[in-house]
Amino acid sequence: MVTISDIARLSGVAKSTVSRYLNGGSVGSDTRIKIEKIIRETSYIPNSFAQSLKTKRPNIIGTVVPRLDSYASSRTLMGIDEQLRTQDYEMLILNSNRDPRREVENLYSLARQKVAGIILLATEIGPEHTAAFRELQVPILLVGQQYSGIYSLIHDDERSAYDLCRLVLNKGHRRIAFLGVSERDQAVGVGRKIGFIKAVSEYKDANAICYETGFGIEEAQIKAEEIIRQNRPTAWVCATDNIALGVMKAAHNLGFRVPDDFSVAGFGDYEIAGIMHPGLTTVKFFYQETGRMAASCMMKLVNGQPVERVMHSQYKIIERESLDIPFVL
Amino acid sequence: MVTISDIARLSGVAKSTVSRYLNGGSVGSDTRIKIEKIIRETSYIPNSFAQSLKTKRPNIIGTVVPRLDSYASSRTLMGIDEQLRTQDYEMLILNSNRDPRREVENLYSLARQKVAGIILLATEIGPEHTAAFRELQVPILLVGQQYSGIYSLIHDDERSAYDLCRLVLNKGHRRIAFLGVSERDQAVGVGRKIGFIKAVSEYKDANAICYETGFGIEEAQIKAEEIIRQNRPTAWVCATDNIALGVMKAAHNLGFRVPDDFSVAGFGDYEIAGIMHPGLTTVKFFYQETGRMAASCMMKLVNGQPVERVMHSQYKIIERESLDIPFVL
DNA sequence: ATATTTTTCGGAACCGGTTCCAATTATATT
DNA sequence: AATATAATTGGAACCGGTTCCGAAAAATAT
């Protein structure tokens, strides 16, 4: 590997001169030409480790994502990236592939790389996480989950679930199924379920049943088919759009029609929700905007400006046909 | 920031001893305890720049992706990550957000970070790219695009398009539209179109019309509505599943049914293709498997083992209902 | 022509680790 | 007890850059 010393030797100057040349300091025109030539010939590329060692680099923000193939994650990442670029920051992405151990490892790895801050798109927060939060001397921002003492940017899971469920109730439904996920996921698993239950409990004659499945479409579909066979809710509130898709597929497989036979609603407003037919009524979370918020909040943290402990992203209920037809029950 | 020298000073030993402790060298049990205590108290975290400066780190592979919110990209990344982990390599993701300039910058940035190799999920290869390829003294693997002199792992765009189009022709269609993308995209834009045209040209009575749109669903939908109004192909071959979704949406909007009124086929086998109704006939590209291939190929390059210049990933045509009903034309 | 200012450049120290080597200490062997 | 061997430790050099400082050279002023 060719180093700055090689360049210096080959062009007959001191390496401090080469460094100055590279960083736009004052260099005589003939030495400039000599150095230029050598650099071109050797296709020298500076070693950023060596650079960062002396000059630090407070312009990199690390992000840790639980998975790469998720609409929410990737949109949020885009938002973060977009916002960081406007401030001349760079984004470093580390994937933990749904593995909590890897997630924690990634936090430490970013700390070793001396990033200016860490944005964690979190799922479950375990004891190792909190230990890391305590130990790491880096600003950390949690997105999508809340944890006491840590800056958090959360989706309004409970309130949006409440609103969505109210909408379903207003359509006349009284036998409603909630198809959620593991309660280890505080936001999606717990928050959305609580909002749902709260809304249902305000209606004396309403009946709620809660089920649990995973995040995959197929898993949800199988679960839904099972549920339909033993129980016949008139409406489904699903913890994610993917789960809603599974329910709709199950309905179709068993010869039922949406929304004629039952209504379905989800969370996320994935791109497909507006394209499919019937369109899926869902809670839109503006992930990209959330990413931008996360990034600018992190900028503030890095610069020592005051930031609220808990922030909320916006949401909006998008009504589409999957909830359209208020039928007689 | 607390450094190894601080730890050494505080525990009354030389920093070489601390270093040895950290790396599992021989350290006496009492010094071990002293150092341990200090490290815990100061929550010391080593600086990985300093570490990498001396010990290099040939165990990081950089990847550059054109966008984060793409099914193909994210699945491929997952495959790369999965495979690299089995070999104790790490993956560094840089996003270029569809910006060729950023893409090239990212290549140089990875080179400065002295990664062991670079996997580039490419779209368009311009002159700056080729300059970078020449200059960078790092193994580079192109995925999804081919460029002479560069190791490439490509999807069999042309052949799969030919096969898919043959299938459409076999169903009896003779007036077929191809809805593709910009020809600056060598693989998706050119390869798939050529395969399509080749298949059509083998049928004397077949009629092909090629159109162009972008990668977005909505853009494709608008384009398709426009086309339907002036022309009425009986089948559509779309360069991506997203484009196919746009066409199906357009058909629906204008009161046509798929596959009754026209057949539609795509490329990619996005998750939704099997969930929606009618299911979308498409070319499955096994992106995750491609990612794994890319990673193990990169391992070989890094280790100086021989690798073929051009490799092909697998593909398979998945027949679903969108092409199901051979109707009388 | 000399004095002064400005520009250009080399030397050395430093960033925070790792590693080699020699010195010291502890343990085993005879 | 003396010696051989092994384990532990500190010092110094090094990785590849940046930066500070002072000397030399060049440009400008007097």
XYZ file of C-alpha atoms (C1' of nucleotides) in Angstrom:
718
model
C 0.000 0.000 0.000
C 1.317 3.408 -0.923
C 1.472 5.882 1.934
C 2.050 9.565 2.269
C 5.680 8.859 3.105
C 6.091 7.073 -0.214
C 4.670 10.076 -1.980
C 7.009 12.338 -0.053
C 10.040 10.213 -0.829
C 9.217 9.856 -4.507
C 8.628 13.547 -4.981
C 11.597 14.526 -2.856
C 9.754 16.540 -0.243
C 8.775 16.082 3.385
C 5.546 14.309 4.160
C 4.291 17.386 5.920
C 4.451 19.124 2.573
C 2.453 16.379 0.920
C -0.093 16.595 3.694
C -0.307 20.315 3.205
C -0.776 19.815 -0.510
C -3.595 17.366 0.125
C -5.344 19.696 2.515
C -5.010 22.841 0.494
C -2.225 24.493 2.423
C 0.427 26.689 0.897
C 2.603 24.742 -1.522
C 4.866 26.103 -4.239
C 3.679 25.580 -7.782
C 6.584 23.375 -8.892
C 6.378 21.095 -5.845
C 2.634 21.006 -6.364
C 3.162 19.681 -9.852
C 5.707 17.103 -8.727
C 3.444 15.810 -5.991
C 0.420 15.795 -8.242
C 2.282 13.678 -10.750
C 3.457 11.121 -8.200
C 0.024 10.825 -6.631
C -1.531 10.225 -9.991
C 1.064 7.652 -10.984
C 0.822 5.706 -7.758
C -2.957 6.193 -7.420
C -2.420 7.051 -3.815
C -5.477 7.015 -1.570
C -5.163 8.396 1.972
C -5.850 6.074 4.853
C -8.851 7.425 6.685
C -7.950 5.580 9.887
C -4.745 7.502 10.123
C -6.537 10.724 9.304
C -9.259 10.196 11.851
C -6.795 9.271 14.535
C -5.398 12.743 14.748
C -8.255 14.848 13.486
C -11.141 12.847 14.926
C -14.274 12.982 12.866
C -17.306 14.224 14.551
C -19.333 14.076 11.368
C -20.508 10.493 11.292
C -23.748 9.265 12.770
C -24.183 5.537 13.245
C -27.532 3.857 12.787
C -28.472 0.378 13.866
C -31.411 -1.285 12.163
C -33.088 -4.535 13.173
C -33.582 -5.580 9.575
C -32.885 -4.368 6.112
C -35.952 -5.688 4.352
C -38.516 -3.656 6.212
C -40.490 -0.818 4.753
C -40.372 1.117 7.991
C -36.613 0.705 8.455
C -35.627 1.544 4.941
C -37.839 4.589 4.703
C -36.603 5.840 8.030
C -33.017 5.327 6.945
C -33.681 7.336 3.822
C -35.030 10.175 5.900
C -32.046 10.085 8.229
C -29.596 10.010 5.360
C -31.329 12.849 3.582
C -31.309 15.102 6.607
C -27.751 14.279 7.651
C -26.445 15.146 4.194
C -27.809 18.643 4.439
C -25.571 19.109 7.473
C -22.542 17.436 5.923
C -22.808 14.450 8.160
C -22.468 10.893 7.010
C -24.536 7.893 7.931
C -23.117 4.522 8.821
C -25.593 1.648 8.722
C -25.178 -1.488 10.792
C -27.638 -4.335 10.498
C -28.491 -6.544 13.436
C -30.750 -8.926 11.562
C -33.307 -9.185 14.388
C -30.641 -10.493 16.740
C -30.560 -8.587 20.046
C -27.008 -9.696 20.707
C -25.855 -8.334 17.399
C -27.753 -5.162 18.116
C -25.768 -4.585 21.263
C -22.517 -5.543 19.562
C -23.289 -3.000 16.903
C -23.728 -0.300 19.493
C -20.275 -1.020 20.879
C -18.805 -1.242 17.430
C -20.104 2.236 16.638
C -18.751 3.518 19.930
C -15.310 2.150 19.072
C -15.553 3.940 15.768
C -16.140 7.123 17.719
C -19.240 8.158 15.838
C -20.736 11.432 16.942
C -24.062 9.830 17.784
C -26.112 6.675 17.425
C -29.639 6.329 16.158
C -31.128 2.996 17.144
C -34.175 1.724 15.334
C -35.138 -0.501 18.161
C -37.431 -3.431 18.649
C -36.933 -4.945 22.052
C -34.861 -3.313 24.766
C -33.190 -5.844 27.036
C -30.817 -5.484 29.983
C -27.740 -5.572 27.747
C -29.134 -2.620 25.894
C -29.545 -0.565 28.997
C -26.039 -1.487 30.112
C -24.748 -0.279 26.769
C -26.763 2.932 27.036
C -25.183 3.608 30.377
C -21.658 2.758 29.346
C -21.462 4.371 25.934
C -20.390 7.981 26.110
C -22.202 8.859 22.906
C -25.579 10.500 22.386
C -28.131 7.827 21.633
C -31.544 8.306 20.108
C -34.111 5.561 20.129
C -36.556 5.515 17.261
C -39.792 3.579 17.459
C -39.370 2.557 21.082
C -39.269 4.396 24.317
C -36.989 3.771 27.215
C -36.820 5.808 30.357
C -33.800 8.061 30.516
C -33.027 7.673 26.828
C -33.976 10.163 24.160
C -36.799 8.587 22.213
C -38.649 9.422 19.051
C -41.730 7.297 18.989
C -44.675 6.700 16.799
C -47.882 7.372 18.569
C -48.747 3.711 18.668
C -51.311 3.754 21.391
C -53.161 6.857 20.325
C -53.213 5.929 16.662
C -54.471 2.452 17.503
C -57.179 4.035 19.585
C -58.183 6.324 16.727
C -58.161 3.530 14.213
C -60.237 1.297 16.412
C -62.725 4.089 17.015
C -63.101 4.395 13.284
C -63.820 0.692 13.025
C -66.353 0.934 15.835
C -68.017 3.908 14.183
C -68.555 1.826 11.101
C -70.760 -0.357 13.245
C -68.485 -3.266 13.988
C -68.874 -4.910 17.357
C -67.035 -8.179 17.001
C -63.470 -7.156 16.325
C -60.280 -9.158 16.232
C -56.881 -7.683 16.990
C -54.046 -9.542 15.358
C -50.918 -8.308 17.088
C -47.325 -9.320 17.710
C -45.227 -10.334 20.679
C -45.484 -8.061 23.708
C -41.726 -8.012 23.953
C -42.068 -5.393 21.256
C -43.160 -2.518 23.440
C -44.344 -0.266 20.634
C -45.998 -2.545 18.120
C -46.827 -5.376 20.486
C -48.001 -3.484 23.536
C -48.815 0.092 22.514
C -51.071 -0.720 19.597
C -52.858 -3.403 21.555
C -53.547 -1.082 24.478
C -54.963 1.608 22.209
C -57.172 -0.980 20.596
C -58.459 -2.349 23.870
C -59.080 1.102 25.234
C -61.288 2.055 22.307
C -63.232 -1.190 22.430
C -63.783 -0.931 26.157
C -65.629 2.325 25.659
C -68.362 0.465 23.860
C -70.420 -1.692 26.186
C -71.696 -3.929 23.426
C -68.376 -4.335 21.659
C -66.407 -7.476 21.785
C -62.662 -7.706 21.292
C -60.474 -10.723 20.899
C -56.719 -10.423 20.722
C -54.457 -12.835 18.896
C -50.742 -12.869 18.314
C -48.638 -13.696 15.272
C -45.267 -12.790 13.762
C -44.294 -10.032 11.335
C -44.430 -12.187 8.212
C -47.306 -12.127 5.771
C -47.544 -15.877 5.491
C -47.454 -16.472 9.210
C -50.305 -14.015 9.642
C -52.235 -15.658 6.874
C -52.043 -19.079 8.482
C -53.000 -17.684 11.849
C -55.914 -15.791 10.341
C -57.270 -18.831 8.548
C -57.183 -20.665 11.828
C -59.039 -17.870 13.586
C -61.659 -17.517 10.885
C -62.496 -21.185 11.156
C -63.347 -20.985 14.849
C -64.548 -17.433 15.186
C -65.989 -14.947 12.778
C -65.040 -11.365 13.653
C -66.602 -8.749 11.387
C -63.519 -6.584 11.498
C -59.794 -7.050 11.946
C -57.372 -4.571 13.295
C -53.887 -5.748 12.453
C -50.701 -4.521 14.090
C -48.969 -4.056 10.734
C -49.949 -3.794 7.100
C -48.141 -7.036 6.392
C -50.340 -8.796 8.910
C -53.366 -7.175 7.303
C -52.232 -8.526 3.950
C -52.047 -11.993 5.481
C -55.582 -11.638 6.786
C -56.857 -10.498 3.425
C -55.147 -13.393 1.732
C -56.667 -15.777 4.271
C -60.096 -14.294 3.684
C -59.696 -14.748 -0.010
C -58.482 -18.316 0.370
C -61.505 -19.229 2.436
C -63.933 -17.633 0.029
C -64.683 -14.458 1.925
C -64.574 -10.998 0.488
C -63.119 -7.842 1.926
C -64.830 -5.568 2.869
C -68.120 -7.327 2.138
C -67.559 -10.173 4.551
C -65.143 -8.477 6.875
C -63.295 -5.253 7.229
C -59.561 -5.082 7.667
C -57.275 -2.312 8.864
C -53.543 -2.133 9.415
C -50.616 0.052 10.416
C -47.840 1.474 8.280
C -49.304 2.483 4.933
C -46.844 0.409 2.996
C -46.747 1.334 -0.644
C -48.906 -1.628 -1.607
C -51.732 -0.520 0.684
C -52.849 2.093 -1.800
C -52.232 0.000 -4.881
C -54.048 -3.184 -4.003
C -57.702 -3.744 -4.306
C -59.496 -3.216 -2.044
C -57.197 -0.480 -0.771
C -56.162 -1.005 2.808
C -57.297 1.372 5.513
C -54.255 1.974 7.627
C -52.306 4.314 9.870
C -49.685 6.210 7.946
C -46.571 6.936 9.976
C -44.478 9.157 7.660
C -41.362 7.093 8.209
C -39.141 9.177 6.018
C -40.189 12.311 7.844
C -39.535 10.468 11.085
C -36.035 9.725 9.858
C -35.476 13.385 9.110
C -36.729 14.306 12.558
C -34.431 11.731 14.114
C -31.464 13.125 12.241
C -32.079 16.731 13.139
C -32.716 15.775 16.720
C -29.400 13.952 16.723
C -27.715 17.061 15.351
C -29.010 18.962 18.324
C -27.848 16.316 20.742
C -24.408 16.339 19.178
C -24.242 20.093 19.459
C -25.352 20.024 23.034
C -28.615 21.787 22.353
C -31.607 20.904 24.484
C -33.877 18.158 23.205
C -37.066 16.762 24.642
C -36.754 13.335 26.183
C -39.671 11.907 24.271
C -40.815 13.092 20.902
C -43.696 11.918 18.794
C -43.818 11.543 15.064
C -46.938 12.379 13.138
C -49.495 9.880 11.982
C -52.617 9.957 9.924
C -55.358 7.474 9.283
C -55.740 6.741 5.614
C -59.192 5.476 4.809
C -59.524 3.142 1.888
C -61.978 0.536 0.704
C -61.045 -2.272 3.079
C -63.223 -0.610 5.686
C -65.662 0.960 3.309
C -68.959 -0.777 3.427
C -70.888 -0.434 6.629
C -73.012 -3.539 6.424
C -75.796 -4.728 8.645
C -74.483 -7.046 11.272
C -12.034 10.695 25.881
C -10.306 8.031 27.944
C -7.430 6.292 26.157
C -5.331 3.263 26.774
C -2.636 5.488 28.254
C -5.117 6.751 30.828
C -5.931 3.206 31.793
C -2.241 2.384 32.033
C -1.505 5.409 34.180
C -4.471 4.846 36.488
C -3.649 1.204 37.040
C 0.069 1.846 37.353
C 1.245 -0.332 34.476
C 2.605 0.251 30.988
C 0.144 0.660 28.166
C 1.611 -2.361 26.461
C 0.380 -4.381 29.413
C -3.102 -2.963 29.083
C -3.044 -3.741 25.394
C -1.990 -7.274 26.189
C -4.787 -7.566 28.716
C -7.316 -6.398 26.143
C -6.101 -8.845 23.556
C -5.847 -11.858 25.804
C -2.101 -11.953 26.197
C -0.318 -13.117 29.330
C -1.120 -10.847 32.255
C -0.650 -11.572 35.956
C -3.813 -12.081 37.925
C -3.359 -9.070 40.217
C -2.588 -6.652 37.391
C -5.511 -8.174 35.527
C -7.806 -7.284 38.392
C -6.450 -3.762 38.700
C -6.857 -3.091 34.976
C -10.292 -4.634 34.894
C -11.417 -2.346 37.684
C -10.108 0.817 36.043
C -11.602 -0.077 32.698
C -14.965 -0.672 34.285
C -14.835 2.544 36.256
C -13.854 4.680 33.297
C -16.014 2.750 30.826
C -13.102 2.754 28.448
C -13.828 1.886 24.836
C -10.891 1.328 22.483
C -10.562 3.561 19.468
C -10.911 1.388 16.413
C -9.108 3.888 14.185
C -6.006 3.516 16.248
C -6.395 -0.235 16.274
C -6.883 -0.505 12.548
C -3.965 1.770 11.828
C -1.445 -0.752 13.036
C -3.263 -4.025 12.600
C -5.116 -3.185 9.411
C -8.432 -4.901 9.156
C -8.902 -7.030 6.196
C -12.249 -8.236 7.444
C -14.588 -5.547 6.249
C -16.368 -5.588 2.933
C -17.968 -2.396 1.728
C -21.195 -2.396 -0.211
C -22.654 0.467 -2.164
C -26.372 0.434 -2.880
C -28.269 2.759 -5.181
C -31.229 2.913 -2.839
C -32.358 1.571 0.458
C -36.037 1.147 -0.221
C -35.767 -1.456 -2.912
C -36.746 -5.063 -2.525
C -33.882 -6.230 -4.682
C -31.264 -4.167 -2.824
C -32.375 -5.037 0.651
C -32.694 -8.739 -0.032
C -29.304 -8.802 -1.685
C -27.782 -6.961 1.261
C -29.270 -9.523 3.603
C -27.688 -12.308 1.625
C -24.317 -10.575 1.579
C -24.464 -9.918 5.292
C -25.479 -13.469 6.070
C -22.666 -14.989 4.076
C -20.007 -12.562 5.294
C -20.878 -13.305 8.911
C -20.141 -16.975 8.439
C -16.596 -15.952 7.513
C -16.229 -13.407 10.284
C -16.337 -10.523 7.908
C -18.326 -7.381 8.467
C -20.423 -5.449 6.016
C -20.364 -1.710 5.667
C -23.323 -0.220 3.805
C -23.120 3.067 1.948
C -26.160 4.502 0.241
C -25.892 6.559 -2.907
C -29.556 7.400 -3.197
C -29.654 6.990 -6.985
C -27.017 9.662 -7.393
C -24.131 8.512 -9.616
C -21.822 11.142 -8.158
C -22.473 9.895 -4.662
C -21.962 6.363 -5.881
C -18.466 7.194 -7.054
C -17.723 9.178 -3.896
C -18.778 6.179 -1.884
C -16.333 3.978 -3.770
C -13.480 6.303 -2.863
C -14.689 6.605 0.685
C -14.565 2.832 1.055
C -11.118 2.764 -0.480
C -9.901 5.323 2.056
C -11.318 3.122 4.746
C -9.180 0.331 3.374
C -11.954 -2.204 3.118
C -10.893 -5.597 1.860
C -13.286 -5.458 -1.068
C -16.211 -3.566 -2.527
C -19.505 -4.965 -3.726
C -21.318 -2.487 -5.909
C -25.011 -2.953 -6.547
C -24.897 -0.942 -9.686
C -27.370 0.735 -11.913
C -25.613 2.834 -14.496
C -21.895 2.710 -15.093
C -20.480 6.031 -16.240
C -16.945 7.188 -17.040
C -16.265 8.246 -13.447
C -17.060 4.723 -12.381
C -14.580 3.193 -14.732
C -11.942 5.684 -13.616
C -12.587 4.633 -10.042
C -12.408 0.970 -10.978
C -9.018 1.575 -12.527
C -7.651 3.657 -9.718
C -8.904 1.774 -6.699
C -6.547 -0.948 -5.615
C -9.345 -2.998 -4.082
C -11.207 -5.992 -5.465
C -14.523 -4.805 -6.845
C -17.531 -6.946 -7.650
C -20.397 -5.592 -9.661
C -23.811 -7.045 -8.901
C -26.676 -6.670 -11.304
C -24.641 -5.028 -14.025
C -21.818 -6.115 -16.227
C -18.793 -4.131 -17.185
C -15.908 -5.386 -19.212
C -12.817 -6.067 -17.155
C -14.707 -5.963 -13.872
C -15.889 -9.011 -11.985
C -19.642 -9.138 -12.423
C -22.441 -11.146 -10.949
C -25.446 -10.591 -13.106
C -28.993 -11.662 -13.261
C -29.818 -13.370 -16.483
C -31.903 -10.478 -17.637
C -31.961 -11.176 -21.307
C -32.509 -14.899 -21.109
C -35.184 -14.665 -18.430
C -36.999 -11.980 -20.382
C -36.870 -14.216 -23.416
C -38.279 -17.137 -21.435
C -40.992 -15.040 -19.881
C -42.019 -13.591 -23.199
C -42.101 -17.056 -24.733
C -44.499 -18.076 -22.018
C -46.720 -15.125 -22.819
C -46.618 -15.985 -26.503
C -47.444 -19.608 -25.774
C -50.573 -18.482 -24.011
C -51.693 -17.153 -27.354
C -50.971 -13.468 -26.999
C -49.905 -11.631 -30.125
C -50.312 -7.981 -29.208
C -47.871 -7.486 -26.376
C -46.651 -4.356 -24.672
C -43.287 -4.087 -22.982
C -43.152 -1.475 -20.276
C -39.490 -0.962 -19.522
C -37.147 1.570 -18.000
C -34.378 3.862 -19.190
C -31.732 2.216 -21.364
C -29.045 3.815 -19.271
C -29.775 0.899 -16.992
C -27.941 -1.772 -18.908
C -29.481 -4.731 -17.109
C -33.086 -3.811 -16.493
C -33.418 -1.255 -19.261
C -31.555 -2.971 -22.060
C -31.193 -6.662 -21.198
C -34.812 -7.370 -20.455
C -35.974 -5.436 -23.478
C -33.667 -7.340 -25.794
C -34.843 -10.689 -24.473
C -38.408 -9.596 -24.949
C -37.875 -8.410 -28.502
C -35.968 -11.526 -29.403
C -38.829 -13.783 -28.312
C -41.452 -11.714 -30.087
C -39.453 -11.575 -33.280
C -39.596 -15.354 -33.520
C -43.326 -15.166 -34.065
C -44.220 -13.755 -37.445
C -47.711 -12.748 -36.395
C -46.725 -11.250 -33.070
C -46.678 -7.564 -32.460
C -44.564 -5.862 -29.848
C -44.620 -2.294 -28.658
C -42.087 -0.997 -26.210
C -42.704 1.841 -23.792
C -40.596 3.382 -21.102
C -41.364 4.529 -17.572
C -39.642 4.908 -14.198
C -39.271 2.503 -11.312
C -42.180 3.844 -9.285
C -45.584 2.190 -9.114
C -47.517 5.361 -9.598
C -45.459 6.535 -12.527
C -46.041 3.187 -14.227
C -49.732 3.383 -13.495
C -50.101 6.774 -15.150
C -48.095 5.644 -18.142
C -50.148 2.467 -18.440
C -53.454 4.314 -18.337
C -52.198 6.506 -21.108
C -51.176 3.513 -23.170
C -54.409 1.646 -22.590
C -56.387 4.575 -23.878
C -54.657 4.638 -27.250
C -53.734 1.013 -27.695
C -55.062 -2.193 -26.284
C -52.360 -4.836 -25.874
C -53.655 -8.206 -24.661
C -50.578 -8.785 -22.541
C -48.015 -6.696 -20.727
C -44.490 -7.658 -19.927
C -43.168 -5.247 -17.323
C -39.521 -4.691 -16.485
C -40.194 -4.906 -12.749
C -42.943 -6.133 -10.477
C -43.561 -2.594 -9.318
C -44.259 -1.572 -12.885
C -46.562 -4.566 -13.224
C -48.414 -3.419 -10.125
C -48.851 -0.028 -11.723
C -50.271 -1.631 -14.830
C -52.694 -3.739 -12.805
C -53.810 -0.693 -10.899
C -54.305 1.172 -14.168
C -56.331 -1.710 -15.559
C -58.483 -1.709 -12.500
C -58.985 2.039 -12.600
C -60.161 1.874 -16.196
C -62.549 -0.961 -15.519
C -60.539 -3.814 -16.993
C -59.838 -7.070 -15.260
C -56.645 -9.027 -15.026
C -56.224 -11.620 -16.455
C -59.634 -11.582 -18.154
C -59.029 -8.424 -20.123
C -55.287 -8.539 -20.199
C -52.454 -10.548 -18.876
C -49.590 -9.032 -16.930
C -46.137 -10.328 -16.063
C -43.225 -8.793 -14.193
C -39.727 -9.311 -12.882
C -38.551 -9.708 -9.309
C -41.104 -11.787 -7.439
C -41.541 -9.184 -4.745
C -43.291 -10.537 -1.701
C -46.572 -8.984 -2.724
C -46.615 -10.836 -6.047
C -47.733 -14.040 -4.360
C -50.086 -12.396 -1.921
C -52.136 -10.206 -4.189
C -55.027 -11.318 -6.246
C -54.631 -12.217 -9.005
C -51.144 -13.452 -8.212
C -48.491 -11.966 -10.453
C -46.606 -14.145 -12.885
C -43.018 -13.041 -12.626
C -39.357 -13.920 -12.841
C -37.941 -14.794 -9.458
C -34.324 -13.775 -9.048
C -33.366 -15.179 -5.642
C -31.846 -11.922 -4.509
C -30.798 -13.181 -1.128
C -29.039 -16.123 -2.690
C -27.413 -13.697 -5.123
C -26.149 -11.719 -2.156
C -24.656 -14.849 -0.672
C -22.999 -15.669 -3.969
C -21.624 -12.158 -4.190
C -20.181 -12.407 -0.717
C -18.501 -15.747 -1.216
C -17.176 -14.615 -4.549
C -15.733 -11.562 -2.832
C -14.105 -13.844 -0.247
C -12.351 -15.623 -3.055
C -11.225 -12.392 -4.657
C -9.876 -11.182 -1.354
C -7.995 -14.426 -0.870
C -6.580 -14.305 -4.347
C -8.437 -17.357 -5.505
C -9.522 -17.523 -9.126
C -12.990 -16.251 -9.937
C -14.844 -16.135 -13.215
C -15.152 -12.713 -14.751
C -18.890 -12.995 -15.253
C -21.198 -15.067 -13.121
C -24.908 -15.572 -13.414
C -27.408 -15.865 -10.641
C -30.303 -18.259 -10.891
C -33.786 -17.311 -11.914
C -37.104 -19.057 -12.181
C -40.388 -18.121 -13.734
C -43.177 -18.215 -11.201
C -46.532 -18.720 -12.868
C -49.514 -17.248 -11.147
C -52.989 -16.170 -12.113
C -52.148 -12.899 -13.813
C -51.304 -14.891 -16.914
C -53.715 -17.709 -16.327
C -56.590 -17.568 -18.679
C -55.774 -18.195 -22.297
C -58.651 -16.394 -23.894
C -59.706 -16.230 -27.477
C -58.266 -13.163 -29.096
C 21.632 47.131 -1.802
C 19.559 46.170 2.450
C 15.671 45.354 5.490
C 11.232 43.416 6.055
C 7.458 40.665 5.134
C 5.499 36.666 3.134
C 5.616 32.171 1.298
C 7.330 27.614 1.226
C 9.176 23.801 3.349
C 11.340 20.228 6.604
C 11.683 18.294 11.281
C 9.575 16.679 15.134
C 5.831 15.665 18.036
C 1.509 13.678 18.317
C -3.042 10.877 17.701
C -4.176 5.839 20.351
C -3.392 1.835 19.751
C -0.108 -2.971 18.787
C 4.001 -5.569 18.877
C 8.680 -6.792 19.432
C 12.367 -7.362 22.539
C 14.824 -7.368 26.603
C 14.551 -7.268 31.573
C 12.571 -8.879 35.625
C 10.172 -12.053 38.449
C 8.118 -16.461 39.552
C 8.159 -21.410 39.137
C 10.173 -25.918 38.116
C 14.113 -29.011 37.906
C 18.273 -31.119 39.364
C 20.771 -23.978 46.724
C 21.799 -23.282 42.140
C 20.203 -23.387 37.684
C 16.964 -23.773 33.862
C 12.587 -22.499 32.233
C 8.389 -20.016 31.904
C 5.419 -16.128 32.843
C 4.980 -11.267 33.334
C 6.130 -6.638 32.448
C 7.995 -2.074 30.645
C 10.223 0.553 26.971
C 10.522 1.756 22.446
C 9.352 1.615 17.764
C 5.800 1.714 14.623
C 1.209 2.283 11.902
C -0.045 6.733 8.402
C -1.513 10.585 8.742
C -1.826 16.090 10.770
C -0.014 20.111 12.809
C 3.014 23.191 15.031
C 7.229 25.671 14.768
C 11.196 27.579 13.029
C 14.428 27.975 9.100
C 15.195 28.986 4.441
C 13.817 31.079 0.349
C 11.361 34.257 -2.220
C 8.891 38.411 -2.769
C 8.219 43.002 -1.530
C 9.343 47.437 0.692
C 12.612 50.875 1.910
